[in-house]
Coordinates of C-alpha atoms and ligand atoms in Angstrom, one line a residue:
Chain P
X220 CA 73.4 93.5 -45.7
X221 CA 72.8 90.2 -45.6
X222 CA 74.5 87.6 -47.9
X223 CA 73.6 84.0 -47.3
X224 CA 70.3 84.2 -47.0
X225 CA 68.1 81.2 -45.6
X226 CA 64.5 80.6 -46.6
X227 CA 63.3 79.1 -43.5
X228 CA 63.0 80.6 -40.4
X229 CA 64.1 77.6 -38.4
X230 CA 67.2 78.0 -40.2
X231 CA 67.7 81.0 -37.4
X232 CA 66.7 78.7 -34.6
X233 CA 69.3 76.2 -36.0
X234 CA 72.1 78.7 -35.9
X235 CA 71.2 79.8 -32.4
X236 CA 71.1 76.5 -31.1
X237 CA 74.8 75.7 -32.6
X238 CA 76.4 78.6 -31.8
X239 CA 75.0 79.8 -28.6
X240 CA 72.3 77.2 -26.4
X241 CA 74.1 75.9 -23.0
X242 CA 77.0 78.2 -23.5
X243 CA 78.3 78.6 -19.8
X244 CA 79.9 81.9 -18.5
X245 CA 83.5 80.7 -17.4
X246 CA 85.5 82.6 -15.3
X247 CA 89.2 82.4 -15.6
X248 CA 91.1 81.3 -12.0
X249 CA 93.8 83.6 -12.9
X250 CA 93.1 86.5 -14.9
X251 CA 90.0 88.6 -15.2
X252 CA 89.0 86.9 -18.5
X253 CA 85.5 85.6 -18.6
X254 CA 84.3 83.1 -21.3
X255 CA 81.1 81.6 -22.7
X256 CA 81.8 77.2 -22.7
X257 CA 80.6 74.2 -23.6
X258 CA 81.8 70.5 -23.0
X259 CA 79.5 68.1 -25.4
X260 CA 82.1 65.0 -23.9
X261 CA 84.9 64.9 -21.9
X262 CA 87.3 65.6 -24.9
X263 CA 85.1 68.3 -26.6
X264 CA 85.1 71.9 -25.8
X265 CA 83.6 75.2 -27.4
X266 CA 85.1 78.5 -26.0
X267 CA 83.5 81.7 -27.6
X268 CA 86.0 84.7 -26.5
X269 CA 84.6 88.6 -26.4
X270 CA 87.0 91.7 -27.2
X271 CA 87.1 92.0 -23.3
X272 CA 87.8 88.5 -21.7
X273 CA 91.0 88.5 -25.1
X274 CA 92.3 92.1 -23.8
X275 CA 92.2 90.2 -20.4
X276 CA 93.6 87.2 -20.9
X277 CA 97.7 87.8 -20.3
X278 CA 98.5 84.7 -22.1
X279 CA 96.9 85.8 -25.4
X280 CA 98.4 89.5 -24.5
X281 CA 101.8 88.0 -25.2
X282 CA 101.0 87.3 -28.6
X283 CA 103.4 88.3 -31.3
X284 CA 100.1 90.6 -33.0
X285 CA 102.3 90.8 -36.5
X286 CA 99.6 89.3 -38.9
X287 CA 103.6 86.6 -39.8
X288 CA 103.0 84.9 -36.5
X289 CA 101.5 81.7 -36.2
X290 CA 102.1 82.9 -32.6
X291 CA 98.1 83.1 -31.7
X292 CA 97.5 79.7 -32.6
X293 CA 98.1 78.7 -29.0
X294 CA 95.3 78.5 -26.9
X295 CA 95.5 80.0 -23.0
X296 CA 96.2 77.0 -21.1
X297 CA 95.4 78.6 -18.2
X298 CA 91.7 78.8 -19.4
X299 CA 92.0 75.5 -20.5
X300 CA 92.7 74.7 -16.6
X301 CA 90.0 76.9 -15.0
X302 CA 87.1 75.4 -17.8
X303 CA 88.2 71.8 -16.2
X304 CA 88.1 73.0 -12.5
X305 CA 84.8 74.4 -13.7
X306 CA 83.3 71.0 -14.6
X307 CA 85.0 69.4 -11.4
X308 CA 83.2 71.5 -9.6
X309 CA 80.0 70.3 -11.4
X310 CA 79.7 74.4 -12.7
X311 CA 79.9 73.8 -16.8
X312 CA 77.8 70.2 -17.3
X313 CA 79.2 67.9 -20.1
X314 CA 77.1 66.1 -22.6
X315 CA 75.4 66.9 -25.4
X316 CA 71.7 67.5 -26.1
X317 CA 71.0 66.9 -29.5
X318 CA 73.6 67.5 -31.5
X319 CA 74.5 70.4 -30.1
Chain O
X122 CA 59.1 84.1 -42.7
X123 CA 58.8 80.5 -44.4
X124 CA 58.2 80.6 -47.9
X125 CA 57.5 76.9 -48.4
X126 CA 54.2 76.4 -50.0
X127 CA 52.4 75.0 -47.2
X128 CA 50.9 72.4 -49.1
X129 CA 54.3 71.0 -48.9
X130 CA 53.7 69.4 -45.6
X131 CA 50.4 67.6 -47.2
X132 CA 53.0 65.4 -48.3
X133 CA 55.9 65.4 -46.0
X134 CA 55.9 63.8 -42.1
X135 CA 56.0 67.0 -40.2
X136 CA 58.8 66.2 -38.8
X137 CA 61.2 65.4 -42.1
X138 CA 63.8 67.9 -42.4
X139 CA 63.9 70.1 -45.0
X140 CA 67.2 70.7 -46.5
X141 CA 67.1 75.2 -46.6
X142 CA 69.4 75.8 -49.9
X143 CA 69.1 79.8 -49.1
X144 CA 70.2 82.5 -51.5
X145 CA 73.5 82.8 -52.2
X146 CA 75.4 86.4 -52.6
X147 CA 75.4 88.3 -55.1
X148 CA 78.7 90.2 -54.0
X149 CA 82.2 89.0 -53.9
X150 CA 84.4 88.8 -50.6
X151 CA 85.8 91.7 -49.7
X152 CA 89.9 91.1 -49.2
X153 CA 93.1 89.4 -50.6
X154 CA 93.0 87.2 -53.3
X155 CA 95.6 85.3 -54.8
X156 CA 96.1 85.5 -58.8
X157 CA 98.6 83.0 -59.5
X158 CA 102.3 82.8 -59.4
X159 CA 103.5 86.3 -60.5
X160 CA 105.9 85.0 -62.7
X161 CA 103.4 83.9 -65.3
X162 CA 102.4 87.4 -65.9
X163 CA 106.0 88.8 -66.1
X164 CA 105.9 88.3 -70.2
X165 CA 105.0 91.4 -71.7
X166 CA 101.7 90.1 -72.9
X167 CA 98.3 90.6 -71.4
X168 CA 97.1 88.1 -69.5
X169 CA 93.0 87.1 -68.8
X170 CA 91.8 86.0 -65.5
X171 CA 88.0 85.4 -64.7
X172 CA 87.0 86.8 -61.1
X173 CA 84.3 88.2 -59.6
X174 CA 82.2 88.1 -62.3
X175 CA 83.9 89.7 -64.9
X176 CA 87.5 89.1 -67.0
X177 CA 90.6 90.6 -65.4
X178 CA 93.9 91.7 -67.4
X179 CA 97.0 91.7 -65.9
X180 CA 100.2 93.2 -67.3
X181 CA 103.9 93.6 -66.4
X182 CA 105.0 97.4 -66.9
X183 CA 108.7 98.6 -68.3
X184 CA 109.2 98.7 -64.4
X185 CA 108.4 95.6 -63.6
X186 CA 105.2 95.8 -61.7
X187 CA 101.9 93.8 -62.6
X188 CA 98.9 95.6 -62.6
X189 CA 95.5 94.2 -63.0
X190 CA 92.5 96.1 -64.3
X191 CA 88.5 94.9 -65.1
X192 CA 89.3 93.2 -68.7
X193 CA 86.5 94.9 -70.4
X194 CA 88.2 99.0 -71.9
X195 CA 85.1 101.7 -70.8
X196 CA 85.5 102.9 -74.2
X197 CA 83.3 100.4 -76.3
X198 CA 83.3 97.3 -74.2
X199 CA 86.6 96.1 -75.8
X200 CA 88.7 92.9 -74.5
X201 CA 91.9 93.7 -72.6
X202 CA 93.4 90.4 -72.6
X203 CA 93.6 90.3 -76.4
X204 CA 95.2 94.0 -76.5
X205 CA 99.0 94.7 -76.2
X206 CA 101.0 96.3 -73.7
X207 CA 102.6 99.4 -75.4
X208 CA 105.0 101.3 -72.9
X209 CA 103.4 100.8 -69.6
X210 CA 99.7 100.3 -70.4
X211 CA 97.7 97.9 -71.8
X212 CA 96.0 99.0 -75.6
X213 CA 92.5 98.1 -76.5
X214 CA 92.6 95.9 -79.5
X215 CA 89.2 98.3 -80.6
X216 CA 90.3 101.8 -80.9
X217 CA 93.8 101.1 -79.3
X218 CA 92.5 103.4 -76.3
X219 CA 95.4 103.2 -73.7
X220 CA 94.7 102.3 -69.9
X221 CA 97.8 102.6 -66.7
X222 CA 97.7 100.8 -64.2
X223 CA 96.2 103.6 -62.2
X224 CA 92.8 102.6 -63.8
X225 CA 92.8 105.9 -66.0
X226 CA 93.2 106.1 -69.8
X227 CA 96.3 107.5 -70.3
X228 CA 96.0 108.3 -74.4
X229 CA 93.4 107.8 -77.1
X230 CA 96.0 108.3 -80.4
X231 CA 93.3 109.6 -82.7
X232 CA 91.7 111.9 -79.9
X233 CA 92.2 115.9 -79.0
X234 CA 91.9 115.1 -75.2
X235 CA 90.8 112.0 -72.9
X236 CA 87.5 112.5 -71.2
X237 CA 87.9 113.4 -68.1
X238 CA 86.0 110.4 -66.8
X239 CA 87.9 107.8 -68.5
X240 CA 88.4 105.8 -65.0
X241 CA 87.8 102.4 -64.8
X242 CA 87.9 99.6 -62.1
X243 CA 91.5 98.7 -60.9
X244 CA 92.3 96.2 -58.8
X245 CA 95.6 96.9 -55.8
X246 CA 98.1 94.9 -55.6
X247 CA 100.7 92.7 -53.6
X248 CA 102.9 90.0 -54.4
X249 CA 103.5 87.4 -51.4
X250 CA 105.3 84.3 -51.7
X251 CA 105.8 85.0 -55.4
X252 CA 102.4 85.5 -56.0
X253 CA 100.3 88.0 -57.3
X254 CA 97.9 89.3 -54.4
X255 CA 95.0 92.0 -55.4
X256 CA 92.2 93.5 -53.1
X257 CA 88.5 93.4 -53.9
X258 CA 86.0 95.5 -52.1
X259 CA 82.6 95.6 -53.3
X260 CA 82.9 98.7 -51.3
X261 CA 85.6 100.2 -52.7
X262 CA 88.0 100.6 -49.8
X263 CA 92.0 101.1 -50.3
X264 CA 93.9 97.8 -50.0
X265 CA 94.5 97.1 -46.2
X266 CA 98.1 96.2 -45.8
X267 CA 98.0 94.8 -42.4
X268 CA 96.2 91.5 -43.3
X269 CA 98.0 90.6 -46.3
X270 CA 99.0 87.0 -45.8
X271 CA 102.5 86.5 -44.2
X272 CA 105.6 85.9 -46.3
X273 CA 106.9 82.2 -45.5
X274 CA 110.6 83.1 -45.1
X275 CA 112.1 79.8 -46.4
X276 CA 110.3 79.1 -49.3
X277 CA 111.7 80.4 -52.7
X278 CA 114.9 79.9 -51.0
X279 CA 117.1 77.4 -52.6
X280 CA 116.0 75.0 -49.2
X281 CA 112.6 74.6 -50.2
X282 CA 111.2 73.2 -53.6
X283 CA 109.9 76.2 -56.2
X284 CA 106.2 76.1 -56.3
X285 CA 104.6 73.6 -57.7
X286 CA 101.1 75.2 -58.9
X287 CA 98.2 74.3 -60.3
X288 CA 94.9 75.4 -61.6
X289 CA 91.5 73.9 -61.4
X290 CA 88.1 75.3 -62.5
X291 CA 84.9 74.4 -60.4
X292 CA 81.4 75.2 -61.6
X293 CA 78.4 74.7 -59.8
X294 CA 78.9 75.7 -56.0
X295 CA 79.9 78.5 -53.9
X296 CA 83.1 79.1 -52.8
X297 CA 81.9 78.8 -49.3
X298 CA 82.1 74.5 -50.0
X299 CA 85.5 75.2 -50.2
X300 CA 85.8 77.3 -46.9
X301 CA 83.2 75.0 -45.0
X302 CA 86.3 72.3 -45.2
X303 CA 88.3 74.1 -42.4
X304 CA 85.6 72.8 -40.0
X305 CA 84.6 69.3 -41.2
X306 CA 86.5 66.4 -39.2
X307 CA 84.7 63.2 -40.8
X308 CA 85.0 64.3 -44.6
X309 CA 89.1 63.5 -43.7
X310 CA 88.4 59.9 -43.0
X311 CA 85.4 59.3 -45.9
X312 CA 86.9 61.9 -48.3
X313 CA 90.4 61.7 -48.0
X314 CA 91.3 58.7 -46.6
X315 CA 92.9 59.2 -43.3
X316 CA 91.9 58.9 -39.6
X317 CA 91.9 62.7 -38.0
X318 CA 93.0 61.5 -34.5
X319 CA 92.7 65.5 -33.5
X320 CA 91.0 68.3 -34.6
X321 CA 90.6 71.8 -33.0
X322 CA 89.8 74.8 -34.8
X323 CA 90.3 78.5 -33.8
X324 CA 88.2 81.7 -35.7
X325 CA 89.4 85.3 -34.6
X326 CA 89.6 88.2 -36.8
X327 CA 90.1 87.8 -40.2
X328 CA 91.8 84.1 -39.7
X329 CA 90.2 81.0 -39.5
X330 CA 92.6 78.2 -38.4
X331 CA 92.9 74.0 -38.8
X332 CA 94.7 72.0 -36.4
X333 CA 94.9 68.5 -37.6
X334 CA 96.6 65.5 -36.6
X335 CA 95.7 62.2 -38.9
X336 CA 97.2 59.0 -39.9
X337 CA 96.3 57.4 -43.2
X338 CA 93.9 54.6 -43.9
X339 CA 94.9 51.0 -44.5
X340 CA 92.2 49.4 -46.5
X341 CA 92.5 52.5 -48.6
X342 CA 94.5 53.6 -51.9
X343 CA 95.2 57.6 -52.9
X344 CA 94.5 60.9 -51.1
X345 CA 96.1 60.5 -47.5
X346 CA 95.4 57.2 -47.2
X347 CA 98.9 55.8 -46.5
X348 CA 98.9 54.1 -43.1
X349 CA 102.9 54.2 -42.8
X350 CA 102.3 58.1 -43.0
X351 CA 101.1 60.4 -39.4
X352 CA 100.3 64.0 -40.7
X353 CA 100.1 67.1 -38.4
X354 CA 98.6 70.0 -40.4
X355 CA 98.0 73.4 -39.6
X356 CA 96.2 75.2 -41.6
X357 CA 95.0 79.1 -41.8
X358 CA 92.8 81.0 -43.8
X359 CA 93.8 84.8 -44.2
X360 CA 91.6 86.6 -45.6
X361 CA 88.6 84.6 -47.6
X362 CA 90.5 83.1 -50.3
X363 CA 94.0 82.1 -49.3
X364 CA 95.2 79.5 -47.1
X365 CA 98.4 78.3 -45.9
X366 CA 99.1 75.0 -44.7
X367 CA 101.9 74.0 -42.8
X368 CA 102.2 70.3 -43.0
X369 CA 104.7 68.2 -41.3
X370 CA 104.5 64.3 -42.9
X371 CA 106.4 61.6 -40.7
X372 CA 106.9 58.6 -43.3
X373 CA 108.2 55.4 -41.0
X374 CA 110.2 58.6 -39.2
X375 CA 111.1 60.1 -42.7
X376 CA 109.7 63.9 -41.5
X377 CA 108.9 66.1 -44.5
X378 CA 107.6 69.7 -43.9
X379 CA 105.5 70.7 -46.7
X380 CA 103.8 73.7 -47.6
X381 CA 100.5 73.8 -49.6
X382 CA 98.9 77.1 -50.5
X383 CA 94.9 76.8 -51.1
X384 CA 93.6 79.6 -52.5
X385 CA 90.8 80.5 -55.2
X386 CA 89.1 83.3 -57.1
X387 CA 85.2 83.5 -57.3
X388 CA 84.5 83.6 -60.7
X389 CA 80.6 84.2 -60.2
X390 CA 78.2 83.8 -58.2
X391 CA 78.5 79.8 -58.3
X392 CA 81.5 78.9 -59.6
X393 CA 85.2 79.5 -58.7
X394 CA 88.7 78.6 -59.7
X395 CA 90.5 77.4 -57.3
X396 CA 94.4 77.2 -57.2
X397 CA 96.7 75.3 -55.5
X398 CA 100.5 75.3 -54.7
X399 CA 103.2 73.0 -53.2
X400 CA 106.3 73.6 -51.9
X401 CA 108.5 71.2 -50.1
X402 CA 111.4 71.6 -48.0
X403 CA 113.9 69.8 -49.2
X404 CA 115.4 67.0 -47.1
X405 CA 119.6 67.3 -46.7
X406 CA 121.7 64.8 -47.7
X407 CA 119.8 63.8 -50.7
X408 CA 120.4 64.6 -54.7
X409 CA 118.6 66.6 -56.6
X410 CA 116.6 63.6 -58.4
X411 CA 115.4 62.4 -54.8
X412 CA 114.4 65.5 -53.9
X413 CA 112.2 66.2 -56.6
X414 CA 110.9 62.7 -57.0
X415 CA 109.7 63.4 -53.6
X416 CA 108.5 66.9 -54.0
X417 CA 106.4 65.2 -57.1
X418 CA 104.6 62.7 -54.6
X419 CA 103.7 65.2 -52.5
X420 CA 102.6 67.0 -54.9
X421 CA 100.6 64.3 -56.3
X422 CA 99.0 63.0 -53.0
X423 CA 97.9 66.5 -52.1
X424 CA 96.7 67.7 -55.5
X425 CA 94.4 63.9 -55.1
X426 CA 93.2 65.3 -52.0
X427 CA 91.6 68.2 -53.8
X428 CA 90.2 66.9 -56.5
X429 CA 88.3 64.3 -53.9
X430 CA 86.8 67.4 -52.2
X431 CA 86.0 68.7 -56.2
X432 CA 83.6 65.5 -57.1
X433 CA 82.3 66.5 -53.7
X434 CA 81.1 70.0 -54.2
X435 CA 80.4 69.3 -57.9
X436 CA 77.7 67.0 -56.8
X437 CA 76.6 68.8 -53.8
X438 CA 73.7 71.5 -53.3
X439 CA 74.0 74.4 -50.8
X440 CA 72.5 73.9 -47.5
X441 CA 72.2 76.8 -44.9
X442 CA 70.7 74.5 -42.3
X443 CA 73.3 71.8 -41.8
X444 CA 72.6 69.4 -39.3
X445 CA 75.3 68.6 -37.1
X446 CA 76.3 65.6 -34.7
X447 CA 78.5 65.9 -31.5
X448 CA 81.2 64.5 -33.7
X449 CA 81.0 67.4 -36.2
X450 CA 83.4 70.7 -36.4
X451 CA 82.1 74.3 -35.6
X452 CA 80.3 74.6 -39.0
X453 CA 78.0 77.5 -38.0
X454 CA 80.6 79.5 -36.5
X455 CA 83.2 78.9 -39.5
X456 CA 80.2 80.3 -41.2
X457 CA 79.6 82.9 -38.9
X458 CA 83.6 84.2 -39.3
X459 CA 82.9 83.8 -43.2
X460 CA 80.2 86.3 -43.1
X461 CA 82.3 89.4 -42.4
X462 CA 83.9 89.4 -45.8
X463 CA 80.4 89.9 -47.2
X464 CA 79.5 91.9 -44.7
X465 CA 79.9 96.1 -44.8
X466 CA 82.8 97.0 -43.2
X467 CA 80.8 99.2 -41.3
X468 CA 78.4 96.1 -40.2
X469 CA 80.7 93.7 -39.5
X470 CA 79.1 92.4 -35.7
X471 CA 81.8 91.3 -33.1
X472 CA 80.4 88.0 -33.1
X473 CA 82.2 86.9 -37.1
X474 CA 85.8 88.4 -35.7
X475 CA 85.4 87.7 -32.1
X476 CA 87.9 84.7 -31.3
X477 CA 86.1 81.3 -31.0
X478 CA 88.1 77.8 -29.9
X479 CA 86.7 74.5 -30.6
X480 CA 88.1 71.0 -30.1
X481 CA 86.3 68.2 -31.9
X482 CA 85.8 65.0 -29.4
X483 CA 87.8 62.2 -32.0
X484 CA 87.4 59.6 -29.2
X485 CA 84.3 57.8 -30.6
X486 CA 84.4 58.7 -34.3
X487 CA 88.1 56.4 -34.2
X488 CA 86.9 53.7 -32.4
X489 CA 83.9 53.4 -35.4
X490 CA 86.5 54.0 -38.0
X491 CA 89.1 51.4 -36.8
X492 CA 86.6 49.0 -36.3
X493 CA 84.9 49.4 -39.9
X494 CA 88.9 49.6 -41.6
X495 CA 89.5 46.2 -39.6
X496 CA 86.6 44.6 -41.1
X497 CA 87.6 45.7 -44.8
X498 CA 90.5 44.0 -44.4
X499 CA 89.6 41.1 -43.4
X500 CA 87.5 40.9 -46.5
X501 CA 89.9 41.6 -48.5
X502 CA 92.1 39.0 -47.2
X503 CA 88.9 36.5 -47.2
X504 CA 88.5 37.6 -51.0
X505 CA 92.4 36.9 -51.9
X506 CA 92.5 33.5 -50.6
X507 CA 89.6 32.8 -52.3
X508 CA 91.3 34.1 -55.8
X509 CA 94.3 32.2 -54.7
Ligands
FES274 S1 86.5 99.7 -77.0 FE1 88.5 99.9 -76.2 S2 89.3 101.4 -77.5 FE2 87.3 101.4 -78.1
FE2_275 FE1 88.7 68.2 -48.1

């Protein structure tokens, strides 16, 4: 069931474009974890995880999963270091279209 | 599926935006929500709360535990909150029908036997932190444990401050205002007062999580404008109504951790109250008048924050098409998390609990901001020699 509903039907278009145009499949150099990313700049990035690429990632594994833990507020910095190697090697583009 | 007249575009360019207000909800969010400190309902008396729609009454029973019921007895429609607790239950101040905490009527005095049916809508409950925690499903699920919010092991421990807590009611806007906060980067610097030099957010199951670092304006007064003061703030949402925040204040290398909890109630289906709390940690080698003189300003400084965010949303109308620069936070996605507690559990889609990282580019925003604060003050000082 829906909740928030929109009137407009470019209101659709508008949350496809923000959550999901130019995503970039990202492959992770050490672990079988693969990403969707986006760099808009050089210090912006999006990172949109599946079930799969999380139970994959050996970083996040490590996780304390007790819902006390502030624990999975870290990031995988080995990600972090593939998504950079993936715009050095001119794979993930960074810029922006309009917005987003 | 546009329902705009189309005679509307006689009149607009055809490419002005149109700001898409949507529907709002007519259920509540399913999960925790916070009530209040529970030792304001530890008297013996009824108490009212307005929430989801309807009134609440809570109650302490002869073993101590609060219970919270729908306000309104299934008998006739009478008012809880202005009945009495007699034993364990709570007596209709009507036909002094009795109701447990349970949800069923446990006596009518002047009846043979209780209808069978005499159920009505009780609401679970937790205390966390010293507060009372219940769980609303539109659904009607049993309370689910797992994602209560986490118990902050020092607080209510005699090195932290007792919780300072307030109330505040908003009418007008959707609780979602509130939520959409966790995401929005520039409203710190216009609406609070302080540069956010970082900003990342990460979404994943029924968390949604802040990570801020700011320093507070100069040419400003109130909020977190105080440019001796760096902030780092780390903020979660568990569950769609209460948030932690773990702040950690560096005044000229005076570090104060502080705690706020952010929580709030839908009261209908535009309106809310939303509560706040504040807890401070308190620093050694100080006396107890320090300590709470501090505790105070914190207190104050925060409690201004929200009340800048209150004019805000007061003022405000809904928009389900925001339009977003490259400077902006991960509004859609916040949104997208926010869905699943007004979602069916069955139709919750991976997409609102699947984890989602997002670091806000600050770079440019700062250079703006710093440029625009330097330029304040130098009118100010142009307008004080002047005075002089
Ligand atoms: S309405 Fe409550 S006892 Fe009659
Ligand atoms: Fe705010």
């Amino acid at each position: 069931m829906a909740s928030f509903v929109p009137t407009s039907a470019d209101t659709l278009e508008e949350q496809r474009l923000y959550t999901s145009a130019r995503m970039v499949d990202v492959q992770c150099l050490d672990c079988l974890a693969r990403v969707r990313a986006k760099k808009n700049s050089e210090h912006h990035t999006s990172i949109q995880w599946n079930a799969d690429a999380v139970a994959a990632c050996p970083e996040l594994g490590r996780r304390d999963g007790s819902s006390d833990s502030r624990d999975g507020h870290r990031g995988c910095p080995r990600l972090l270091a593939s998504i950079d190697a993936a715009v050095r090697d001119g794979n993930l583009p960074v810029g922006a279209e309009d917005g987003y | 599926m546009s329902d705009y007249p189309q005679n509307c575009n006689v009149f607009y360019m055809s490419d002005t935006r149109m700001l898409d207000q949507g529907t709002t909800p007519i259920r509540f969010a399913r999960g925790w929500h916070c009530l209040g400190l529970a030792s304001t309902f530890a008297d013996g008396k009824p108490h009212a709360i307005h929430g989801f729609g309807t009134k609440l009454v809570v109650w302490q029973d002869s073993k101590g535990e609060l219970n919270v019921l729908d306000g309104f007895c299934r008998h006739m429609g009478g008012d809880l909150t202005q009945g009495e607790v007699k034993g364990d239950h709570i007596a209709c101040p009507f036909h002094d029908w009795r109701w447990g905490g349970d949800g069923k009527c446990k006596e009518i005095p002047y009846a043979r036997r209780v209808p069978l049916r005499a159920r009505t809508q009780r609401y679970e409950t937790a205390i966390v932190n010293g507060q009372l925690m219940i769980w609303n499903d539109p659904e009607g699920s049993a309370a689910d444990r797992d994602i209560l919010p986490p118990e902050l092991p020092d607080v209510l421990t005699d090195k932290y401050t007792p919780w300072s807590w307030h109330t505040r009611e908003i009418n007008g806007s959707h609780c979602r205002e509130l939520i959409d906060n966790v995401a929005d980067m520039a409203h710190f610097y216009y609406v609070h007062f302080a540069f956010p030099t970082s900003f990342r957010n990460i979404f994943e199951g029924h968390t949604a999580t802040q990570f801020m670092e700011s320093t507070g304006r100069p040419d400003k007064s109130g909020g977190y404008s105080d440019a001796s003061s760096t902030l780092k703030s780390e903020a979660t949402y568990y569950g769609p109504a209460y948030m932690i925040n773990w702040l950690t204040v560096d005044y000229k290398g005076f570090v104060t951790e502080v705690i706020l909890i952010n929580c709030h109630i839908p009261t209908g289906p535009n309106s809310f109250t939303l509560q706040y709390g504040i807890s401070v940690q308190k620093p050694e080698g100080l006396d107890q008048k320090t300590v709470d003189y501090i505790a105070e300003r914190y207190t104050e400084s925060f409690g201004d924050g929200f009340l800048q965010d209150v004019h805000i949303w007061e003022n405000k109308v809904a928009v389900q098409n925001p339009l977003l620069c490259e400077e902006d936070g991960p509004v859609y996605q916040l949104r997208r998390w926010y869905e699943q507690f007004y979602t069916d559990a069955a139709e919750v889609k991976p997409e609102m609990t699947d984890r989602f990282e997002f670091e806000v580019d600050t770079t440019k925003a700062n250079e703006y901001w710093h440029a625009e604060v330097a330029e304040n003050l130098a009118k100010r000082a142009a307008e004080e020699s002047v005075s002089h």
